[in-house]
CSV table of N, CA and C in Angstrom, one decimal:
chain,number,residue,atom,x,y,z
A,1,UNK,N,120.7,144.8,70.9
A,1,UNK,CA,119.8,144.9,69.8
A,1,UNK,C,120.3,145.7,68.6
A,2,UNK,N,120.9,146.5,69.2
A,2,UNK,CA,121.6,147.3,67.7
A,2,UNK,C,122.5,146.6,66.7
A,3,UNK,N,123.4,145.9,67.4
A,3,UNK,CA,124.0,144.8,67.0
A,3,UNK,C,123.4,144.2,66.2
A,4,UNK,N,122.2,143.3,67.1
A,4,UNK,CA,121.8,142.6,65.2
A,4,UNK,C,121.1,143.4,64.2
A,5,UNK,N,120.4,144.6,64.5
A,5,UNK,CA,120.2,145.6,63.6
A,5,UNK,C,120.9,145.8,62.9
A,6,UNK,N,122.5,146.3,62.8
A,6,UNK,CA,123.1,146.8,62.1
A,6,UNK,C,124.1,145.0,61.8
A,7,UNK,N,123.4,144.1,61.8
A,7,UNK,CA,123.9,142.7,61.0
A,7,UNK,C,125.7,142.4,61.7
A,8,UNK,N,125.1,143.2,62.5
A,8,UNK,CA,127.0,142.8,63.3
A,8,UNK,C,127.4,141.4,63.9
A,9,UNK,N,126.1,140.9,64.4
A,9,UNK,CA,125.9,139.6,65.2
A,9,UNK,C,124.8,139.0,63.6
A,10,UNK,N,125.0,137.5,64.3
A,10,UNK,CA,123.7,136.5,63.5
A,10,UNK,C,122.8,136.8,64.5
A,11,UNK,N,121.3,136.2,64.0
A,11,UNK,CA,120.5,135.9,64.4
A,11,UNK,C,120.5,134.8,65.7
A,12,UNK,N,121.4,133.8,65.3
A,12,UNK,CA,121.6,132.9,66.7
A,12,UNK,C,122.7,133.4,67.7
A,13,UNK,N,123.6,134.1,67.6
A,13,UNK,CA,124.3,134.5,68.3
A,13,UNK,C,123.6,136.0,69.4
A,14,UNK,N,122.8,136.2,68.8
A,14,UNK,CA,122.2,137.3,69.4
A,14,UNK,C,121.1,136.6,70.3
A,15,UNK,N,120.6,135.7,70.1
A,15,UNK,CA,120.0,134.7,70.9
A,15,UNK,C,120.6,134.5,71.8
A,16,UNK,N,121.4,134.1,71.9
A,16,UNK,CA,122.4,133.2,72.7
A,16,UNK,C,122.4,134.6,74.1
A,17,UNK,N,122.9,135.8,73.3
A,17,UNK,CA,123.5,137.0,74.2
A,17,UNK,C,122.3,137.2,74.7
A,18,UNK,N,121.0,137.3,74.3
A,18,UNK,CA,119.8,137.5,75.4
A,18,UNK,C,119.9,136.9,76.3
A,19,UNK,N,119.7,135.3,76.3
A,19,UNK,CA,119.5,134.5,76.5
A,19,UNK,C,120.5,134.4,77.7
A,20,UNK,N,121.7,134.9,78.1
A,20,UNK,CA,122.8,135.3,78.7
A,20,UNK,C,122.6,136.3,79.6
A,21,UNK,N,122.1,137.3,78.8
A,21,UNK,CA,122.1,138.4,79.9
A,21,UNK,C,120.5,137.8,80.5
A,22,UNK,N,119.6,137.7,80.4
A,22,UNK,CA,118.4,137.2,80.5
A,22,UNK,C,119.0,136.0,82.0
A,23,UNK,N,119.8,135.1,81.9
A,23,UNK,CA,120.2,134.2,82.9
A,23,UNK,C,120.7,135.4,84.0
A,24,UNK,N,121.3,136.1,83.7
A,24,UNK,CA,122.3,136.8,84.5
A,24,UNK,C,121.4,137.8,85.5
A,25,UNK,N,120.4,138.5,84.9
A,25,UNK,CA,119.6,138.9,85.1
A,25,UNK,C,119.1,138.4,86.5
A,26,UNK,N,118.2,136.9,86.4
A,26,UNK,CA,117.5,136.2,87.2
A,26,UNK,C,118.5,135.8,88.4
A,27,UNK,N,120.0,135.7,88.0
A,27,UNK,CA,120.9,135.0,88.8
A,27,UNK,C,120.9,136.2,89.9
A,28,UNK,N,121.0,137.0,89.5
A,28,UNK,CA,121.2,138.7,90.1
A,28,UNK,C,120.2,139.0,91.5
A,29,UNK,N,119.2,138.3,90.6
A,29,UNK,CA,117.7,138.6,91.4
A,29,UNK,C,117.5,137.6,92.9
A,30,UNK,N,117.8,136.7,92.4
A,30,UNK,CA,118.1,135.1,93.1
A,30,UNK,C,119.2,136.0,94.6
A,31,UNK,N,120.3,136.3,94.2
A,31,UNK,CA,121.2,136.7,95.0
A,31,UNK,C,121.3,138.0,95.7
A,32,UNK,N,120.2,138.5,95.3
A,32,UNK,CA,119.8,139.7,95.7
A,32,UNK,C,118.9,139.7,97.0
A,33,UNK,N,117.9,138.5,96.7
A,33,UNK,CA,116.8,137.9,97.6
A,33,UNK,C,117.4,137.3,98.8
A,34,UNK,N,118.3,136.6,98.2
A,34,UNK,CA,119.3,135.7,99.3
A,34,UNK,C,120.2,136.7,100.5
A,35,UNK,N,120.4,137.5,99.6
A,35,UNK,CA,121.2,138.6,100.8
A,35,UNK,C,120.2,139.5,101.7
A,36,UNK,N,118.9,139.8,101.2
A,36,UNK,CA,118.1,140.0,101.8
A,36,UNK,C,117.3,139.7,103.0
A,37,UNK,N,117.2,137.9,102.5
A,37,UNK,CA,116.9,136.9,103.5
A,37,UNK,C,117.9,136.8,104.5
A,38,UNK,N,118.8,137.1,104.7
A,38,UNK,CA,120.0,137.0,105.5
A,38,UNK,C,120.4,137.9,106.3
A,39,UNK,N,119.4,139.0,106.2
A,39,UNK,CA,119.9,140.2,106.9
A,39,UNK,C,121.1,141.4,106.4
A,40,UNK,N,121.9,141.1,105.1
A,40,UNK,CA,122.6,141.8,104.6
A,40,UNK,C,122.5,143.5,104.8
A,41,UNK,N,121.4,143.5,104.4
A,41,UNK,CA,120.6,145.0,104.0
A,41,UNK,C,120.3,145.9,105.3
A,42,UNK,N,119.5,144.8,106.1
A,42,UNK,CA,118.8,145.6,107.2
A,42,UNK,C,119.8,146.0,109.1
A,43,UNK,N,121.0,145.6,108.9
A,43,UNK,CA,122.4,145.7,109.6
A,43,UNK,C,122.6,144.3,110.1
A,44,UNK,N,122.5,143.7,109.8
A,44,UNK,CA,123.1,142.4,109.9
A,44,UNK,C,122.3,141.9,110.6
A,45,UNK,N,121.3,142.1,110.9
A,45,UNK,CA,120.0,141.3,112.1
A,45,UNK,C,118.9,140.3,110.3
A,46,UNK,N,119.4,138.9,110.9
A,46,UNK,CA,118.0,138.1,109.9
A,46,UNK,C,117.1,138.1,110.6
A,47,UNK,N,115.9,137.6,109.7
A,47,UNK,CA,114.7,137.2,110.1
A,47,UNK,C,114.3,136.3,111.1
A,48,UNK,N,113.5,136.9,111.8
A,48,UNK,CA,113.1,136.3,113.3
A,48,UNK,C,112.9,134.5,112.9
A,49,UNK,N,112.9,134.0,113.9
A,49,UNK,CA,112.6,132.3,113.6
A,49,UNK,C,111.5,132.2,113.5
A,50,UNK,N,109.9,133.2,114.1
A,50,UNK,CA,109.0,132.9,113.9
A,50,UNK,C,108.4,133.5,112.8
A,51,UNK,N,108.9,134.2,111.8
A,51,UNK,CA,108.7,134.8,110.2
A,51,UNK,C,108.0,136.0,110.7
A,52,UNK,N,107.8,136.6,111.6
A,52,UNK,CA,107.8,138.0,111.7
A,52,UNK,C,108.2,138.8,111.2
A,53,UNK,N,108.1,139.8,110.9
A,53,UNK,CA,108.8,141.1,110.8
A,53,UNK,C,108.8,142.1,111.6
A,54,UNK,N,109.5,142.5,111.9
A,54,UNK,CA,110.0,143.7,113.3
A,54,UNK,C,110.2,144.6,112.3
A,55,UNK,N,108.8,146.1,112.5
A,55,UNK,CA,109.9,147.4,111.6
A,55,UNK,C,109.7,148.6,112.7
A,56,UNK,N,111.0,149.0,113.2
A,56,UNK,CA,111.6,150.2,114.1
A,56,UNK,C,110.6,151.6,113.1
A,57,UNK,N,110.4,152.7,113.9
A,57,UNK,CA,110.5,153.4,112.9
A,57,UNK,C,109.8,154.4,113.9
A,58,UNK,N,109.7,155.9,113.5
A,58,UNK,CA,109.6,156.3,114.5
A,58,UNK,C,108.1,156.6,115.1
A,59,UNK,N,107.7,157.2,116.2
A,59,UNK,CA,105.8,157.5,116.2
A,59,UNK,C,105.2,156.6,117.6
């Protein structure tokens, strides 16, 4: 944003770079969800086949 503030970029070019990081963004999120779904996060155990959730914990 500073960028086209101080007229360093055009108007369409600075579109473009939202519009970029904005994809990148969502792509991020997408891939984020997916490693999630896969058990990445939680030690390598995925999601039960019957869409349960199992949470350990102590009590």
């Amino acid at each position: 944003m500073l960028a086209g503030r101080m007229r360093q970029v055009g108007a369409e070019e600075l579109n473009e770079m939202l519009e970029l990081s904005d994809a990148a963004r969502l792509w991020a999120l997408v891939e984020w969800e997916e490693a999630e779904r896969s058990g990445l996060f939680s030690g390598g155990a995925p999601d039960r086949a019957d869409g349960l959730q199992v949470i350990k914990g102590r009590g």
